[in-house]
Coordinates of N, CA and C in Angstrom, one line a residue:
X1 N 152.3 148.8 120.3 CA 150.9 149.0 120.4 C 150.3 148.6 121.7
X2 N 150.8 147.6 122.4 CA 150.1 147.3 123.7 C 150.0 148.4 124.6
X3 N 151.0 149.3 124.6 CA 150.9 150.5 125.6 C 149.8 151.4 125.2
X4 N 149.4 151.5 123.9 CA 148.3 152.3 123.5 C 146.9 151.8 124.0
X5 N 146.7 150.5 123.8 CA 145.4 149.9 124.1 C 145.4 149.2 125.4
X6 N 146.6 149.0 126.0 CA 146.7 148.2 127.3 C 146.2 149.0 128.5
X7 N 146.0 150.3 128.4 CA 145.6 151.0 129.6 C 144.1 151.1 129.7
X8 N 143.3 150.7 128.7 CA 141.9 150.7 128.8 C 141.4 149.5 129.7
X9 N 140.5 149.8 130.6 CA 139.9 148.9 131.6 C 140.9 148.5 132.7
X10 N 141.9 149.4 132.9 CA 142.7 149.4 134.1 C 142.4 150.6 134.9
X11 N 142.6 150.5 136.2 CA 142.4 151.7 137.0 C 143.5 152.7 136.6
X12 N 143.1 154.0 136.7 CA 144.1 155.0 136.3 C 145.4 154.9 137.0
X13 N 145.3 154.6 138.3 CA 146.5 154.5 139.1 C 147.4 153.3 138.8
X14 N 146.8 152.3 138.0 CA 147.6 151.2 137.6 C 148.2 151.3 136.2
X15 N 147.9 152.4 135.5 CA 148.3 152.6 134.2 C 149.7 153.2 134.2
X16 N 150.7 152.7 133.5 CA 152.0 153.2 133.5 C 152.0 154.7 132.9
X17 N 152.8 155.5 133.4 CA 152.8 156.9 133.0 C 153.1 157.1 131.5
X18 N 153.9 156.2 131.0 CA 154.3 156.3 129.6 C 153.1 156.0 128.7
X19 N 152.0 155.4 129.2 CA 150.9 155.1 128.4 C 149.8 156.2 128.3
X20 N 150.0 157.3 129.1 CA 149.0 158.3 129.1 C 148.9 159.0 127.8
X21 N 150.0 159.5 127.3 CA 150.0 160.2 126.0 C 149.5 159.4 124.8
X22 N 150.0 158.2 124.6 CA 149.5 157.4 123.5 C 148.0 157.0 123.6
X23 N 147.6 156.8 124.8 CA 146.2 156.5 125.0 C 145.3 157.8 124.7
X24 N 145.7 158.9 125.1 CA 145.0 160.2 124.8 C 145.0 160.4 123.3
X25 N 146.1 160.1 122.7 CA 146.1 160.3 121.2 C 145.2 159.3 120.5
X26 N 145.2 158.1 121.0 CA 144.2 157.1 120.5 C 142.8 157.5 120.7
X27 N 142.5 158.1 121.8 CA 141.1 158.6 122.1 C 140.8 159.7 121.1
X28 N 141.7 160.6 120.8 CA 141.4 161.7 119.8 C 141.1 161.0 118.4
X29 N 142.0 160.1 118.0 CA 141.8 159.4 116.7 C 140.5 158.7 116.7
X30 N 140.1 158.1 117.8 CA 138.8 157.3 117.8 C 137.6 158.3 117.7
X31 N 137.7 159.5 118.2 CA 136.6 160.5 118.0 C 136.5 160.9 116.6
X32 N 137.6 161.1 115.9 CA 137.6 161.5 114.5 C 137.1 160.4 113.7
X33 N 137.5 159.1 113.9 CA 137.0 158.0 113.1 C 135.5 157.8 113.4
X34 N 135.1 158.0 114.6 CA 133.6 157.9 114.9 C 132.8 158.8 114.1
X35 N 133.2 160.1 114.1 CA 132.4 161.1 113.4 C 132.4 160.8 111.8
X36 N 133.5 160.4 111.3 CA 133.6 160.1 109.9 C 132.7 158.9 109.6
X37 N 132.8 157.8 110.3 CA 132.0 156.6 110.0 C 130.5 156.8 110.2
X38 N 130.1 157.5 111.3 CA 128.7 157.7 111.5 C 128.1 158.6 110.4
X39 N 128.8 159.7 110.1 CA 128.2 160.7 109.1 C 128.2 160.1 107.7
X40 N 129.2 159.3 107.4 CA 129.3 158.7 106.1 C 128.1 157.6 106.0
X41 N 127.9 156.9 107.0 CA 126.8 155.9 107.0 C 125.4 156.6 106.9
X42 N 125.2 157.7 107.7 CA 123.9 158.4 107.6 C 123.7 159.0 106.2
X43 N 124.8 159.6 105.6 CA 124.7 160.2 104.3 C 124.3 159.1 103.3
X44 N 125.0 157.9 103.4 CA 124.7 156.8 102.5 C 123.3 156.4 102.5
X45 N 122.8 156.2 103.8 CA 121.4 155.8 103.9 C 120.4 156.9 103.4
X46 N 120.7 158.1 103.7 CA 119.8 159.2 103.2 C 119.8 159.3 101.7
X47 N 121.0 159.1 101.1 CA 121.0 159.2 99.6 C 120.3 158.0 99.0
X48 N 120.3 156.8 99.7 CA 119.6 155.7 99.3 C 118.1 156.0 99.3
X49 N 117.6 156.6 100.4 CA 116.2 157.0 100.5 C 115.8 157.9 99.3
X50 N 116.7 158.8 99.0 CA 116.4 159.8 97.9 C 116.3 159.0 96.6
X51 N 117.2 158.1 96.4 CA 117.2 157.3 95.1 C 116.0 156.4 95.1
X52 N 115.7 155.7 96.2 CA 114.6 154.7 96.3 C 113.3 155.3 96.1
X53 N 113.0 156.5 96.5 CA 111.7 157.1 96.4 C 111.6 158.2 95.3
X54 N 112.6 158.2 94.4 CA 112.6 159.2 93.4 C 111.3 159.1 92.5
X55 N 110.6 160.2 92.4 CA 109.4 160.2 91.6 C 108.1 159.7 92.3
X56 N 108.3 159.2 93.5 CA 107.1 158.7 94.2 C 106.7 159.6 95.4
X57 N 107.3 160.7 95.5 CA 107.0 161.6 96.7 C 106.9 163.0 96.2
X58 N 106.3 163.8 97.0 CA 106.2 165.2 96.7 C 107.4 166.0 97.1
X59 N 107.4 167.3 96.9 CA 108.6 168.2 97.1 C 108.9 168.2 98.6
X60 N 107.9 168.1 99.5 CA 108.1 168.2 100.9 C 109.1 167.1 101.4
X61 N 108.9 165.9 100.9 CA 109.8 164.8 101.3 C 111.2 165.0 100.7
X62 N 111.3 165.5 99.5 CA 112.6 165.8 98.9 C 113.3 166.8 99.7
X63 N 112.6 167.9 100.1 CA 113.2 168.9 100.9 C 113.6 168.3 102.3
X64 N 112.8 167.4 102.9 CA 113.1 166.8 104.2 C 114.4 166.0 104.1
X65 N 114.6 165.2 103.0 CA 115.8 164.4 102.8 C 117.0 165.3 102.6
X66 N 116.8 166.4 101.8 CA 117.9 167.3 101.5 C 118.3 168.0 102.8
X67 N 117.3 168.4 103.6 CA 117.6 169.1 104.9 C 118.4 168.3 105.8
X68 N 118.0 167.0 106.0 CA 118.7 166.1 106.9 C 120.1 165.8 106.3
X69 N 120.2 165.7 105.0 CA 121.6 165.6 104.4 C 122.4 166.8 104.7
X70 N 121.9 168.0 104.5 CA 122.6 169.2 104.8 C 123.0 169.2 106.3
X71 N 122.1 168.9 107.2 CA 122.4 168.8 108.6 C 123.6 167.9 108.9
X72 N 123.5 166.7 108.2 CA 124.6 165.7 108.4 C 125.9 166.2 108.0
X73 N 126.0 166.8 106.8 CA 127.2 167.3 106.3 C 127.7 168.5 107.1
X74 N 126.8 169.4 107.5 CA 127.2 170.5 108.4 C 127.7 170.0 109.7
X75 N 127.0 169.0 110.3 CA 127.4 168.4 111.6 C 128.8 167.8 111.5
X76 N 129.0 167.1 110.4 CA 130.3 166.4 110.1 C 131.4 167.5 110.1
X77 N 131.2 168.5 109.3 CA 132.2 169.6 109.1 C 132.5 170.3 110.4
X78 N 131.5 170.7 111.1 CA 131.6 171.4 112.3 C 132.4 170.6 113.4
X79 N 132.0 169.3 113.5 CA 132.7 168.5 114.5 C 134.1 168.2 114.2
X80 N 134.3 168.0 112.9 CA 135.7 167.7 112.4 C 136.6 168.9 112.7
X81 N 136.1 170.1 112.4 CA 136.9 171.3 112.7 C 137.1 171.5 114.2
X82 N 136.0 171.3 114.9 CA 136.1 171.4 116.4 C 137.2 170.5 117.0
X83 N 137.2 169.2 116.5 CA 138.2 168.3 117.0 C 139.6 168.6 116.5
X84 N 139.7 169.2 115.4 CA 141.0 169.6 114.9 C 141.6 170.8 115.5
X85 N 140.7 171.6 116.1 CA 141.1 172.8 116.8 C 140.8 172.8 118.3
X86 N 140.6 171.5 118.8 CA 140.3 171.4 120.2 C 141.4 172.0 121.2
X87 N 142.6 171.9 120.7 CA 143.7 172.5 121.5 C 144.6 173.3 120.5
X88 N 145.2 174.3 121.0 CA 146.2 175.0 120.2 C 147.5 175.0 121.0
X89 N 148.5 174.3 120.5 CA 148.6 173.5 119.3 C 147.8 172.2 119.5
X90 N 147.5 171.5 118.4 CA 146.7 170.3 118.5 C 147.3 169.2 119.3
X91 N 148.6 169.0 119.1 CA 149.2 167.9 119.8 C 149.2 168.1 121.3
X92 N 148.9 169.2 121.8 CA 148.8 169.4 123.3 C 147.6 168.6 123.8
X93 N 146.7 168.3 123.0 CA 145.5 167.5 123.4 C 146.0 166.2 124.1
X94 N 147.0 165.5 123.5 CA 147.5 164.3 124.0 C 148.8 164.5 124.8
X95 N 149.6 165.4 124.4 CA 150.9 165.6 125.1 C 150.7 166.2 126.5
X96 N 149.6 166.9 126.7 CA 149.4 167.5 128.0 C 149.2 166.5 129.1
X97 N 149.0 165.2 128.7 CA 148.8 164.1 129.7 C 150.2 163.7 130.2
X98 N 151.3 164.2 129.6 CA 152.6 163.9 130.1 C 152.9 164.9 131.2
X99 N 153.5 164.5 132.3 CA 153.8 165.4 133.4 C 155.0 166.2 133.1
X100 N 155.7 165.9 132.0 CA 156.9 166.7 131.6 C 156.6 167.7 130.5
X101 N 155.3 167.7 130.1 CA 154.9 168.7 129.0 C 154.8 170.1 129.6
X102 N 155.6 171.0 129.2 CA 155.5 172.3 129.8 C 155.3 173.5 128.7
X103 N 154.9 173.1 127.5 CA 154.6 174.1 126.5 C 153.3 174.8 126.8
X104 N 153.2 176.1 126.4 CA 151.9 176.8 126.6 C 150.9 176.3 125.6
X105 N 149.7 176.1 126.1 CA 148.6 175.6 125.2 C 147.2 176.1 125.8
X106 N 146.2 176.1 124.9 CA 144.9 176.4 125.3 C 144.0 175.3 124.7
X107 N 143.0 174.9 125.4 CA 142.0 173.8 124.9 C 140.6 174.2 125.3
X108 N 139.7 173.8 124.4 CA 138.3 174.0 124.8 C 137.9 172.8 125.6
X109 N 136.7 172.9 126.2 CA 136.3 171.8 127.1 C 135.8 170.6 126.2
X110 N 136.7 169.6 126.1 CA 136.5 168.4 125.3 C 135.3 167.6 125.8
X111 N 135.0 167.6 127.1 CA 133.9 166.8 127.7 C 132.6 167.4 127.1
X112 N 132.4 168.7 127.1 CA 131.2 169.3 126.6 C 131.1 169.0 125.1
X113 N 132.1 169.1 124.4 CA 132.1 168.9 123.0 C 131.7 167.5 122.7
X114 N 132.3 166.5 123.3 CA 132.0 165.1 123.0 C 130.5 164.7 123.4
X115 N 130.0 165.3 124.5 CA 128.6 165.0 124.9 C 127.7 165.7 123.9
X116 N 128.0 166.9 123.5 CA 127.1 167.6 122.5 C 127.1 166.8 121.2
X117 N 128.3 166.3 120.7 CA 128.3 165.5 119.5 C 127.5 164.2 119.7
X118 N 127.6 163.6 120.9 CA 126.8 162.4 121.1 C 125.3 162.7 121.1
X119 N 124.8 163.8 121.7 CA 123.4 164.1 121.7 C 122.9 164.4 120.3
X120 N 123.7 165.2 119.5 CA 123.3 165.5 118.1 C 123.3 164.3 117.3
X121 N 124.2 163.4 117.6 CA 124.2 162.1 116.8 C 122.9 161.3 117.0
X122 N 122.5 161.3 118.3 CA 121.2 160.6 118.6 C 120.1 161.2 117.8
X123 N 120.0 162.6 117.8 CA 119.0 163.3 117.1 C 119.0 163.0 115.6
X124 N 120.2 162.9 115.0 CA 120.2 162.6 113.6 C 119.9 161.2 113.3
X125 N 120.3 160.3 114.2 CA 119.9 158.9 114.1 C 118.4 158.7 114.1
X126 N 117.7 159.4 115.0 CA 116.2 159.4 115.0 C 115.6 159.9 113.8
X127 N 116.1 161.0 113.3 CA 115.6 161.6 112.1 C 115.7 160.7 110.9
X128 N 116.9 160.1 110.8 CA 117.2 159.2 109.6 C 116.3 158.0 109.7
X129 N 115.9 157.6 110.9 CA 115.1 156.4 111.1 C 113.6 156.7 110.9
X130 N 113.2 157.8 111.4 CA 111.8 158.2 111.3 C 111.3 158.7 110.0
X131 N 112.2 159.3 109.2 CA 111.9 159.8 107.9 C 111.3 158.7 107.0
X132 N 111.9 157.6 106.7 CA 111.3 156.6 105.8 C 110.1 156.0 106.4
X133 N 110.0 155.9 107.7 CA 108.8 155.3 108.4 C 107.6 156.3 108.1
X134 N 107.8 157.5 108.2 CA 106.8 158.5 107.9 C 106.4 158.4 106.5
X135 N 107.3 158.3 105.6 CA 107.0 158.2 104.1 C 106.2 156.9 103.9
X136 N 106.5 155.8 104.5 CA 105.8 154.6 104.3 C 104.3 154.8 104.8
X137 N 104.1 155.4 105.9 CA 102.8 155.6 106.5 C 102.0 156.6 105.7
X138 N 102.7 157.6 105.2 CA 102.0 158.7 104.5 C 101.4 158.2 103.2
X139 N 102.2 157.5 102.4 CA 101.9 157.1 101.1 C 101.1 155.8 100.9
X140 N 101.0 155.1 102.0 CA 100.2 153.8 101.9 C 100.5 153.1 100.6
X141 N 101.8 152.9 100.4 CA 102.3 152.3 99.1 C 101.6 151.0 98.9
X142 N 101.5 150.6 97.6 CA 100.9 149.3 97.3 C 101.9 148.2 97.5
X143 N 102.1 147.9 98.8 CA 103.1 146.9 99.2 C 102.3 145.8 99.9
X144 N 102.6 144.6 99.5 CA 102.0 143.5 100.2 C 102.2 143.5 101.7
X145 N 101.3 143.0 102.5 CA 101.3 143.0 103.9 C 102.6 142.5 104.5
X146 N 103.1 141.4 103.9 CA 104.4 140.8 104.4 C 105.6 141.8 104.2
X147 N 105.6 142.4 103.1 CA 106.7 143.4 102.8 C 106.5 144.6 103.8
X148 N 105.3 145.1 104.0 CA 105.1 146.2 104.9 C 105.5 145.8 106.3
X149 N 105.2 144.6 106.7 CA 105.6 144.2 108.0 C 107.2 144.1 108.1
X150 N 107.8 143.6 107.1 CA 109.3 143.5 107.0 C 109.9 144.9 107.1
X151 N 109.3 145.8 106.3 CA 109.9 147.2 106.3 C 109.7 147.8 107.7
X152 N 108.5 147.7 108.3 CA 108.3 148.2 109.6 C 109.3 147.6 110.7
X153 N 109.6 146.3 110.5 CA 110.5 145.6 111.4 C 111.9 146.2 111.2
X154 N 112.3 146.4 110.0 CA 113.6 146.9 109.7 C 113.7 148.4 110.2
X155 N 112.7 149.2 110.0 CA 112.7 150.5 110.5 C 112.7 150.5 112.0
X156 N 112.0 149.6 112.6 CA 112.0 149.5 114.1 C 113.4 149.1 114.6
X157 N 114.0 148.2 113.9 CA 115.4 147.8 114.3 C 116.4 148.9 114.2
X158 N 116.1 149.9 113.3 CA 116.9 151.0 113.2 C 116.9 151.9 114.5
X159 N 115.9 151.7 115.3 CA 115.8 152.5 116.5 C 116.9 151.9 117.5
X160 N 117.3 150.7 117.3 CA 118.4 150.1 118.1 C 119.6 150.9 118.0
X161 N 119.9 151.4 116.8 CA 121.1 152.3 116.6 C 121.0 153.5 117.5
X162 N 119.8 154.1 117.5 CA 119.7 155.3 118.4 C 119.8 154.9 119.9
X163 N 119.3 153.7 120.2 CA 119.5 153.2 121.6 C 121.0 153.0 121.9
X164 N 121.7 152.4 121.0 CA 123.2 152.3 121.2 C 123.9 153.6 121.3
X165 N 123.4 154.6 120.5 CA 124.0 155.9 120.7 C 123.7 156.5 122.0
X166 N 122.5 156.2 122.5 CA 122.1 156.7 123.9 C 123.0 156.0 124.9
X167 N 123.3 154.7 124.8 CA 124.2 154.0 125.7 C 125.6 154.6 125.6
X168 N 126.0 154.9 124.4 CA 127.3 155.5 124.2 C 127.4 156.8 124.9
X169 N 126.4 157.6 124.8 CA 126.3 158.9 125.4 C 126.4 158.8 127.0
X170 N 125.7 157.8 127.5 CA 125.7 157.5 128.9 C 127.1 157.2 129.4
X171 N 127.8 156.3 128.7 CA 129.1 155.9 129.1 C 130.1 157.0 128.9
X172 N 129.9 157.8 127.9 CA 130.8 159.0 127.6 C 130.6 159.9 128.8
X173 N 129.4 160.2 129.2 CA 129.2 161.1 130.4 C 129.9 160.5 131.6
X174 N 129.7 159.2 131.8 CA 130.3 158.5 133.0 C 131.8 158.6 132.9
X175 N 132.4 158.4 131.8 CA 133.8 158.5 131.6 C 134.3 159.9 131.8
X176 N 133.6 160.9 131.3 CA 134.0 162.3 131.4 C 133.9 162.8 132.8
X177 N 133.1 162.2 133.7 CA 132.9 162.7 135.0 C 133.4 161.7 136.1
X178 N 134.5 161.1 135.7 CA 135.2 160.2 136.6 C 136.7 160.5 136.7
X179 N 137.2 160.2 137.8 CA 138.7 160.3 137.9 C 139.4 159.1 137.4
X180 N 138.6 158.1 137.2 CA 139.2 156.8 136.7 C 138.7 156.6 135.2
X181 N 139.2 157.5 134.4 CA 138.7 157.4 133.0 C 139.2 156.2 132.2
X182 N 140.3 155.7 132.5 CA 140.8 154.5 131.8 C 139.9 153.3 132.1
X183 N 139.4 153.2 133.4 CA 138.5 152.1 133.7 C 137.2 152.3 133.1
X184 N 136.6 153.5 133.2 CA 135.3 153.7 132.6 C 135.3 153.8 131.1
X185 N 136.4 154.1 130.5 CA 136.5 154.2 129.1 C 136.4 152.9 128.4
X186 N 136.6 151.8 129.1 CA 136.4 150.5 128.5 C 135.0 150.3 128.0
X187 N 134.0 150.7 128.8 CA 132.6 150.5 128.4 C 132.2 151.4 127.3
X188 N 132.9 152.6 127.2 CA 132.6 153.5 126.1 C 133.1 152.9 124.8
X189 N 134.2 152.2 124.8 CA 134.7 151.6 123.5 C 134.0 150.3 123.2
X190 N 133.3 149.7 124.1 CA 132.6 148.4 123.8 C 131.3 148.8 123.1

């Protein structure tokens, strides 16, 4: 395992050649795990909103929650399919980092895909954060001032998630536009 994780935060020219393929495979797996975990978390939060407000809101809010749930599931499915078909054959995605790999393959631009996924993830983070905030403001629920302040604080802290996603997108861009990806990739994984 050290060869897989040992190349991150080293300059590319200091990384042993035998680490290129396992590190690229690790990167692909990390992208899959990222999309699974973020979409599952967003779906869980949105389903909680639906359950929490059942019977206290009109059809517009119900449709808004279902729309963002549909977007989240469609986003998950589309990104998962895109990453599974990023190269034909798939193992060329990581094996092509070996200088001895000479099989024919075609790949889509993974840099564009990962940055698009990052931008859409920020958008869905914002939507999932702003939806309950709007519901709280719209309905002026009979909630004591302390609880309203606590809810607003929690919703405000949810914006930190979108901020972290923005930071992730920045470091992803930096990593994708650098010749020293193993060095810049460290900040992406932090």
